Amino acid sequence: MSGRSEGGRRETTVRSSQGLWMMVGVTEKGSGSAEQRLYDAVARWNADTGYGLADMIHAACQALIDGLDSPTLRELAGASVRDSSWDIRELVAKSLEELKIPYPGTVPPGFALATGGGVARRPGVDSLRLEVTPAPGDAGGGFQVQVYVNGTEMTSAAAGLGMDPYDVLVPTNRLVAASQPRTVPIARCECGVYGCGSTDVTITRDGELVHWDWSIEVPMNRGVSFAAAEYDVEVARVAADHSWETAERTAGRRVLTDMDRERLLTHGLRTSWVANDYRDHELFRVALQIDGDYQVFVDTLWRGRGPEELAREVCATLALPPSEWRATWHAIKPTLTKPPKIAGPSWRPARF
């Protein structure tokens, strides 16, 4: 595969199904080729629930207008949302086969369907800006990482709210593009809970490009691709910018970054969250979990100290054997009435 750009379009040489090399065009802006638009509509359609069916039928009509044509595509364009899902499945499969459009899920990340057939590498024409901003109070407060692609904020158009910095930037920057593709949560429901509403991106480094491919609740009908050098600078910048942090957040970042997680794992402990106790902001709390059995809380008084000093004490405490902690515990399973086996004499039941 090779390519060149001319007049706002990218022409790329691809091998056809007959093994011949040919030139095809890929629109550099917008939702791409007619083939890509139909492919995207099929990908959004859920055959089990019927979600997206009307949009897919409309996309089939639009595909005919855009110049695609096949006997079964015409039937699909004339289908009804009341038709049998099995009949629709058959029409979709035959239409894609006749048009030589791959079935959703088979196009590699970072590639798009090209005009006339085949796939082409997406050009790095998109721009990225990341910003940490306060989250609305009705979402539980806190902060969110907002994502601007080509100047437009994406998380509000996706699941509704950006992810908390602790979920994507701390203790490791999950937005860094690695040699292997990784899927990262990028947006959550407006209520503040990821899973109630969710948007993910699969991040793929592809030579001098970085590709994002959206999934679940997508904010736009195409993946986006960035120049890798510019992407790396922006992702590093937002991770290094702590100007938005409160003292509580600075302490939390230091604790999450500096705690000895491997040591905690030897006791079956995993970190759940870190924050001030909502009932007493003079207490900084580390919440840990033992499998699905127990929650464990380790509290540290601020005593007028700065976040760095507090974080050092918290990490020093967590480095001790759990039996030496002053901690509280809560059984997740009602059948558990005794404290965890790792509990020491200073452990007490948590009160809510």
Tab-separated table of C-alpha atoms in Angstrom, residues 1-334:
chain	number	residue	atom	x	y	z
A	1	MET	CA	0.000	0.000	0.000
A	2	SER	CA	1.270	3.488	-0.830
A	3	GLY	CA	-0.310	6.926	-1.031
A	4	ARG	CA	-0.166	10.578	-2.005
A	5	SER	CA	-2.368	13.612	-1.307
A	6	GLU	CA	-3.839	15.920	-3.905
A	7	GLY	CA	-6.612	18.501	-3.856
A	8	GLY	CA	-7.910	17.661	-0.363
A	9	ARG	CA	-8.187	13.955	-1.128
A	10	ARG	CA	-5.743	11.175	-0.494
A	11	GLU	CA	-5.127	8.645	-3.240
A	12	THR	CA	-3.879	5.332	-1.954
A	13	THR	CA	-2.744	2.265	-3.824
A	14	VAL	CA	-4.372	-0.898	-2.465
A	15	ARG	CA	-4.619	-4.489	-3.610
A	16	SER	CA	-8.088	-5.452	-4.789
A	17	SER	CA	-9.784	-8.784	-4.114
A	18	GLN	CA	-8.516	-9.905	-7.545
A	19	GLY	CA	-4.933	-9.204	-6.484
A	20	LEU	CA	-4.579	-6.090	-8.679
A	21	TRP	CA	-3.137	-2.810	-7.425
A	22	MET	CA	-5.351	0.219	-7.971
A	23	MET	CA	-5.700	3.859	-6.921
A	24	VAL	CA	-8.588	4.740	-4.619
A	25	GLY	CA	-9.552	8.005	-2.954
A	26	VAL	CA	-10.083	8.612	0.739
A	27	THR	CA	-11.733	11.839	1.852
A	28	GLU	CA	-9.465	13.457	4.423
A	29	LYS	CA	-12.223	15.312	6.276
A	30	GLY	CA	-15.731	14.299	7.245
A	31	SER	CA	-17.068	10.783	7.388
A	32	GLY	CA	-15.099	9.404	4.433
A	33	SER	CA	-16.251	7.400	1.444
A	34	ALA	CA	-19.773	6.215	0.687
A	35	GLU	CA	-18.542	2.726	1.527
A	36	GLN	CA	-17.317	3.938	4.915
A	37	ARG	CA	-20.606	5.656	5.717
A	38	LEU	CA	-22.580	2.501	4.968
A	39	TYR	CA	-20.071	0.414	6.923
A	40	ASP	CA	-20.402	2.736	9.931
A	41	ALA	CA	-24.201	2.545	9.851
A	42	VAL	CA	-24.077	-1.250	9.815
A	43	ALA	CA	-21.545	-1.211	12.664
A	44	ARG	CA	-23.871	0.930	14.813
A	45	TRP	CA	-26.872	-1.321	14.150
A	46	ASN	CA	-27.675	-3.841	16.875
A	47	ALA	CA	-29.439	-6.784	15.266
A	48	ASP	CA	-30.670	-8.104	18.610
A	49	THR	CA	-32.272	-4.922	19.954
A	50	GLY	CA	-33.022	-3.192	16.658
A	51	TYR	CA	-31.079	-0.107	17.745
A	52	GLY	CA	-29.855	1.836	14.719
A	53	LEU	CA	-32.016	-0.036	12.210
A	54	ALA	CA	-33.811	3.045	10.879
A	55	ASP	CA	-30.486	4.850	10.496
A	56	MET	CA	-29.013	1.876	8.650
A	57	ILE	CA	-31.928	1.725	6.203
A	58	HIS	CA	-31.526	5.457	5.643
A	59	ALA	CA	-27.791	4.894	5.090
A	60	ALA	CA	-28.619	2.292	2.433
A	61	CYS	CA	-30.803	4.865	0.663
A	62	GLN	CA	-28.025	7.434	0.926
A	63	ALA	CA	-25.517	4.926	-0.426
A	64	LEU	CA	-27.606	4.583	-3.586
A	65	ILE	CA	-27.688	8.368	-3.921
A	66	ASP	CA	-23.914	8.459	-3.386
A	67	GLY	CA	-23.350	6.069	-6.277
A	68	LEU	CA	-23.164	2.633	-4.672
A	69	ASP	CA	-25.455	0.060	-6.225
A	70	SER	CA	-26.264	-3.629	-6.002
A	71	PRO	CA	-29.479	-5.666	-6.219
A	72	THR	CA	-29.589	-6.393	-2.496
A	73	LEU	CA	-28.634	-2.841	-1.491
A	74	ARG	CA	-31.796	-1.702	-3.273
A	75	GLU	CA	-33.812	-4.214	-1.257
A	76	LEU	CA	-32.183	-3.023	1.969
A	77	ALA	CA	-32.979	0.594	1.096
A	78	GLY	CA	-36.628	-0.406	0.692
A	79	ALA	CA	-36.788	-2.408	3.916
A	80	SER	CA	-38.914	-1.455	6.922
A	81	VAL	CA	-38.059	-1.337	10.611
A	82	ARG	CA	-40.950	-3.785	11.042
A	83	ASP	CA	-39.282	-6.440	8.897
A	84	SER	CA	-37.922	-9.612	10.458
A	85	SER	CA	-34.466	-9.171	11.976
A	86	TRP	CA	-33.409	-12.365	10.210
A	87	ASP	CA	-34.447	-10.937	6.853
A	88	ILE	CA	-32.561	-7.724	7.608
A	89	ARG	CA	-29.448	-9.675	8.601
A	90	GLU	CA	-29.530	-11.505	5.273
A	91	LEU	CA	-29.990	-8.285	3.302
A	92	VAL	CA	-27.106	-6.640	5.135
A	93	ALA	CA	-24.748	-9.575	4.643
A	94	LYS	CA	-25.563	-9.860	0.929
A	95	SER	CA	-25.316	-6.105	0.364
A	96	LEU	CA	-21.863	-5.933	1.910
A	97	GLU	CA	-20.745	-8.984	-0.047
A	98	GLU	CA	-21.990	-7.589	-3.368
A	99	LEU	CA	-20.342	-4.231	-2.711
A	100	LYS	CA	-17.135	-5.892	-1.466
A	101	ILE	CA	-17.444	-3.991	1.817
A	102	PRO	CA	-15.872	-5.803	4.788
A	103	TYR	CA	-18.140	-6.808	7.641
A	104	PRO	CA	-17.848	-4.552	10.729
A	105	GLY	CA	-15.048	-5.569	13.034
A	106	THR	CA	-12.755	-6.758	10.249
A	107	VAL	CA	-11.158	-3.428	9.270
A	108	PRO	CA	-7.881	-2.892	11.175
A	109	PRO	CA	-7.700	0.082	13.568
A	110	GLY	CA	-6.481	3.204	11.817
A	111	PHE	CA	-7.802	2.185	8.409
A	112	ALA	CA	-10.883	3.313	6.510
A	113	LEU	CA	-12.831	2.042	3.537
A	114	ALA	CA	-11.744	3.716	0.341
A	115	THR	CA	-13.871	4.956	-2.520
A	116	GLY	CA	-14.170	2.200	-5.082
A	117	GLY	CA	-13.178	-0.614	-2.743
A	118	GLY	CA	-10.325	-1.650	-0.508
A	119	VAL	CA	-9.054	-0.058	2.667
A	120	ALA	CA	-6.637	2.808	3.165
A	121	ARG	CA	-4.617	4.067	6.069
A	122	ARG	CA	-6.268	7.114	7.631
A	123	PRO	CA	-4.163	10.261	7.201
A	124	GLY	CA	-3.113	12.194	10.301
A	125	VAL	CA	-5.189	15.289	9.651
A	126	ASP	CA	-6.889	15.602	13.054
A	127	SER	CA	-5.810	17.679	16.052
A	128	LEU	CA	-6.104	16.883	19.763
A	129	ARG	CA	-6.339	19.054	22.857
A	130	LEU	CA	-6.898	17.716	26.378
A	131	GLU	CA	-8.090	19.767	29.330
A	132	VAL	CA	-8.837	18.937	32.968
A	133	THR	CA	-11.888	20.857	34.187
A	134	PRO	CA	-14.255	20.663	37.182
A	135	ALA	CA	-17.055	18.122	36.823
A	136	PRO	CA	-20.632	19.288	37.485
A	137	GLY	CA	-21.935	18.971	41.018
A	138	ASP	CA	-24.800	16.709	39.956
A	139	ALA	CA	-22.181	14.259	38.663
A	140	GLY	CA	-20.590	14.070	42.088
A	141	GLY	CA	-18.167	16.940	41.577
A	142	GLY	CA	-14.492	16.254	41.151
A	143	PHE	CA	-12.783	16.710	37.797
A	144	GLN	CA	-12.975	15.438	34.246
A	145	VAL	CA	-10.596	15.139	31.300
A	146	GLN	CA	-12.234	16.824	28.339
A	147	VAL	CA	-11.177	15.824	24.834
A	148	TYR	CA	-11.168	18.315	21.966
A	149	VAL	CA	-10.786	16.911	18.452
A	150	ASN	CA	-10.401	19.562	15.770
A	151	GLY	CA	-11.616	22.104	18.325
A	152	THR	CA	-14.843	20.255	19.211
A	153	GLU	CA	-15.336	18.747	22.673
A	154	MET	CA	-15.998	15.016	22.330
A	155	THR	CA	-16.879	13.637	25.777
A	156	SER	CA	-20.123	15.610	26.036
A	157	ALA	CA	-21.102	14.333	22.582
A	158	ALA	CA	-20.205	10.799	23.658
A	159	ALA	CA	-21.350	9.275	26.966
A	160	GLY	CA	-21.689	12.766	28.459
A	161	LEU	CA	-18.794	13.443	30.853
A	162	GLY	CA	-15.029	13.104	30.676
A	163	MET	CA	-13.227	10.528	32.782
A	164	ASP	CA	-11.710	11.462	36.130
A	165	PRO	CA	-7.961	12.163	35.829
A	166	TYR	CA	-7.338	9.287	38.256
A	167	ASP	CA	-8.871	6.962	35.645
A	168	VAL	CA	-6.728	7.993	32.677
A	169	LEU	CA	-3.720	10.054	33.829
A	170	VAL	CA	-2.814	8.844	37.339
A	171	PRO	CA	-0.825	6.836	38.360
A	172	THR	CA	0.076	6.068	34.731
A	173	ASN	CA	-0.860	7.990	31.619
A	174	ARG	CA	-3.142	5.565	29.801
A	175	LEU	CA	-3.437	7.874	26.790
A	176	VAL	CA	0.175	7.236	25.791
A	177	ALA	CA	0.214	5.462	22.437
A	178	ALA	CA	2.163	2.221	22.798
A	179	SER	CA	3.367	-0.311	20.260
A	180	GLN	CA	0.340	-2.498	20.966
A	181	PRO	CA	-3.216	-1.118	20.626
A	182	ARG	CA	-4.952	-0.456	23.926
A	183	THR	CA	-8.569	0.346	24.716
A	184	VAL	CA	-9.093	3.132	27.245
A	185	PRO	CA	-12.271	4.633	28.744
A	186	ILE	CA	-12.633	8.220	27.554
A	187	ALA	CA	-16.142	9.244	28.695
A	188	ARG	CA	-18.711	8.263	31.318
A	189	CYS	CA	-22.372	8.935	31.960
A	190	GLU	CA	-23.412	12.448	32.997
A	191	CYS	CA	-24.251	10.973	36.401
A	192	GLY	CA	-20.522	10.373	36.873
A	193	VAL	CA	-20.556	6.574	36.612
A	194	TYR	CA	-18.648	4.740	33.888
A	195	GLY	CA	-20.778	1.780	32.859
A	196	CYS	CA	-24.071	3.612	33.198
A	197	GLY	CA	-22.909	5.351	30.037
A	198	SER	CA	-19.542	4.661	28.436
A	199	THR	CA	-17.274	5.629	25.570
A	200	ASP	CA	-13.954	3.925	24.864
A	201	VAL	CA	-11.165	4.604	22.410
A	202	THR	CA	-8.719	2.091	21.012
A	203	ILE	CA	-5.371	3.874	20.710
A	204	THR	CA	-3.014	2.576	18.031
A	205	ARG	CA	0.476	3.841	17.209
A	206	ASP	CA	1.100	3.425	13.495
A	207	GLY	CA	4.530	4.773	12.609
A	208	GLU	CA	4.259	8.556	12.405
A	209	LEU	CA	0.520	8.419	13.200
A	210	VAL	CA	-1.657	7.709	16.234
A	211	HIS	CA	-5.189	6.471	15.577
A	212	TRP	CA	-8.227	6.634	17.841
A	213	ASP	CA	-11.178	4.362	17.096
A	214	TRP	CA	-14.311	5.023	19.151
A	215	SER	CA	-16.558	2.332	20.613
A	216	ILE	CA	-19.806	2.002	22.605
A	217	GLU	CA	-21.359	5.517	22.665
A	218	VAL	CA	-19.457	7.168	19.833
A	219	PRO	CA	-19.282	10.976	19.514
A	220	MET	CA	-18.700	10.977	15.751
A	221	ASN	CA	-19.106	8.616	12.826
A	222	ARG	CA	-15.433	8.071	12.080
A	223	GLY	CA	-12.181	7.337	13.814
A	224	VAL	CA	-9.588	10.080	14.112
A	225	SER	CA	-5.874	10.104	13.373
A	226	PHE	CA	-3.174	12.427	14.670
A	227	ALA	CA	0.425	13.173	13.781
A	228	ALA	CA	2.295	11.111	16.381
A	229	ALA	CA	4.780	13.843	17.315
A	230	GLU	CA	2.002	16.343	18.063
A	231	TYR	CA	-0.063	13.708	19.867
A	232	ASP	CA	2.827	12.711	22.130
A	233	VAL	CA	3.487	16.329	23.101
A	234	GLU	CA	-0.155	16.974	24.029
A	235	VAL	CA	-0.578	13.765	26.017
A	236	ALA	CA	2.635	14.446	27.958
A	237	ARG	CA	1.614	18.071	28.543
A	238	VAL	CA	-1.743	17.301	30.137
A	239	ALA	CA	-0.211	14.646	32.398
A	240	ALA	CA	2.479	17.064	33.599
A	241	ASP	CA	0.056	19.966	34.170
A	242	HIS	CA	-1.048	19.916	37.812
A	243	SER	CA	-2.290	23.508	37.919
A	244	TRP	CA	-5.885	22.310	38.317
A	245	GLU	CA	-5.180	20.260	41.434
A	246	THR	CA	-6.510	21.014	44.898
A	247	ALA	CA	-4.426	19.987	47.922
A	248	GLU	CA	-6.578	16.861	48.200
A	249	ARG	CA	-5.929	15.967	44.566
A	250	THR	CA	-2.194	16.584	44.849
A	251	ALA	CA	-2.034	14.285	47.874
A	252	GLY	CA	-4.078	11.700	45.994
A	253	ARG	CA	-1.810	11.821	42.954
A	254	ARG	CA	1.293	11.401	45.082
A	255	VAL	CA	-0.224	8.490	47.025
A	256	LEU	CA	-1.452	6.701	43.896
A	257	THR	CA	1.912	7.205	42.208
A	258	ASP	CA	4.213	6.381	45.126
A	259	MET	CA	2.423	3.590	47.011
A	260	ASP	CA	3.928	0.107	46.767
A	261	ARG	CA	1.129	-1.697	44.950
A	262	GLU	CA	3.040	-4.945	44.635
A	263	ARG	CA	3.526	-5.078	48.398
A	264	LEU	CA	-0.184	-4.478	48.960
A	265	LEU	CA	-1.035	-7.242	46.497
A	266	THR	CA	0.920	-9.739	48.582
A	267	HIS	CA	-1.778	-9.151	51.219
A	268	GLY	CA	-4.592	-9.362	48.653
A	269	LEU	CA	-5.194	-5.595	48.756
A	270	ARG	CA	-6.033	-3.440	45.733
A	271	THR	CA	-6.592	0.311	45.752
A	272	SER	CA	-10.169	1.460	45.120
A	273	TRP	CA	-9.938	5.233	45.596
A	274	VAL	CA	-8.259	8.017	47.558
A	275	ALA	CA	-9.931	11.226	48.769
A	276	ASN	CA	-10.845	13.261	51.806
A	277	ASP	CA	-13.529	11.663	53.966
A	278	TYR	CA	-16.766	13.312	52.817
A	279	ARG	CA	-17.880	13.661	56.458
A	280	ASP	CA	-14.613	15.119	57.738
A	281	HIS	CA	-12.267	16.870	55.329
A	282	GLU	CA	-9.520	16.789	57.950
A	283	LEU	CA	-9.225	13.050	57.259
A	284	PHE	CA	-7.573	11.768	54.085
A	285	ARG	CA	-8.820	8.274	53.279
A	286	VAL	CA	-7.338	5.436	51.244
A	287	ALA	CA	-9.941	2.820	50.325
A	288	LEU	CA	-8.695	-0.659	49.506
A	289	GLN	CA	-10.461	-3.878	48.654
A	290	ILE	CA	-9.825	-7.554	49.328
A	291	ASP	CA	-11.321	-9.382	46.352
A	292	GLY	CA	-15.096	-9.004	46.498
A	293	ASP	CA	-15.141	-9.663	50.225
A	294	TYR	CA	-13.998	-6.608	52.176
A	295	GLN	CA	-13.387	-2.893	51.960
A	296	VAL	CA	-10.533	-1.568	54.067
A	297	PHE	CA	-10.106	2.122	54.964
A	298	VAL	CA	-6.884	3.751	56.152
A	299	ASP	CA	-7.334	7.337	57.402
A	300	THR	CA	-4.661	9.982	57.976
A	301	LEU	CA	-5.151	13.384	59.627
A	302	TRP	CA	-4.050	16.431	57.653
A	303	ARG	CA	-2.936	18.374	60.779
A	304	GLY	CA	-2.356	21.481	58.675
A	305	ARG	CA	0.301	19.801	56.552
A	306	GLY	CA	0.870	20.204	52.842
A	307	PRO	CA	-0.158	17.476	50.392
A	308	GLU	CA	3.371	16.207	49.744
A	309	GLU	CA	4.072	15.696	53.459
A	310	LEU	CA	0.708	14.031	54.005
A	311	ALA	CA	1.275	11.707	51.048
A	312	ARG	CA	4.639	10.615	52.437
A	313	GLU	CA	3.029	9.621	55.733
A	314	VAL	CA	0.230	7.751	53.970
A	315	CYS	CA	2.692	5.784	51.834
A	316	ALA	CA	4.859	5.029	54.874
A	317	THR	CA	1.808	3.668	56.685
A	318	LEU	CA	0.794	1.507	53.735
A	319	ALA	CA	4.334	0.096	53.588
A	320	LEU	CA	3.870	-1.392	57.069
A	321	PRO	CA	2.322	-4.845	57.555
A	322	PRO	CA	-1.493	-4.398	57.540
A	323	SER	CA	-1.671	-5.876	61.026
A	324	GLU	CA	0.103	-2.712	62.261
A	325	TRP	CA	-2.351	-0.292	60.636
A	326	ARG	CA	-5.076	1.636	62.390
A	327	ALA	CA	-7.806	0.756	59.905
A	328	THR	CA	-11.518	0.148	59.566
A	329	TRP	CA	-13.169	-2.623	57.586
A	330	HIS	CA	-16.505	-3.334	55.949
A	331	ALA	CA	-17.727	-6.736	54.766
A	332	ILE	CA	-19.094	-6.539	51.225
A	333	LYS	CA	-20.732	-9.935	51.612
A	334	PRO	CA	-23.354	-9.973	54.399
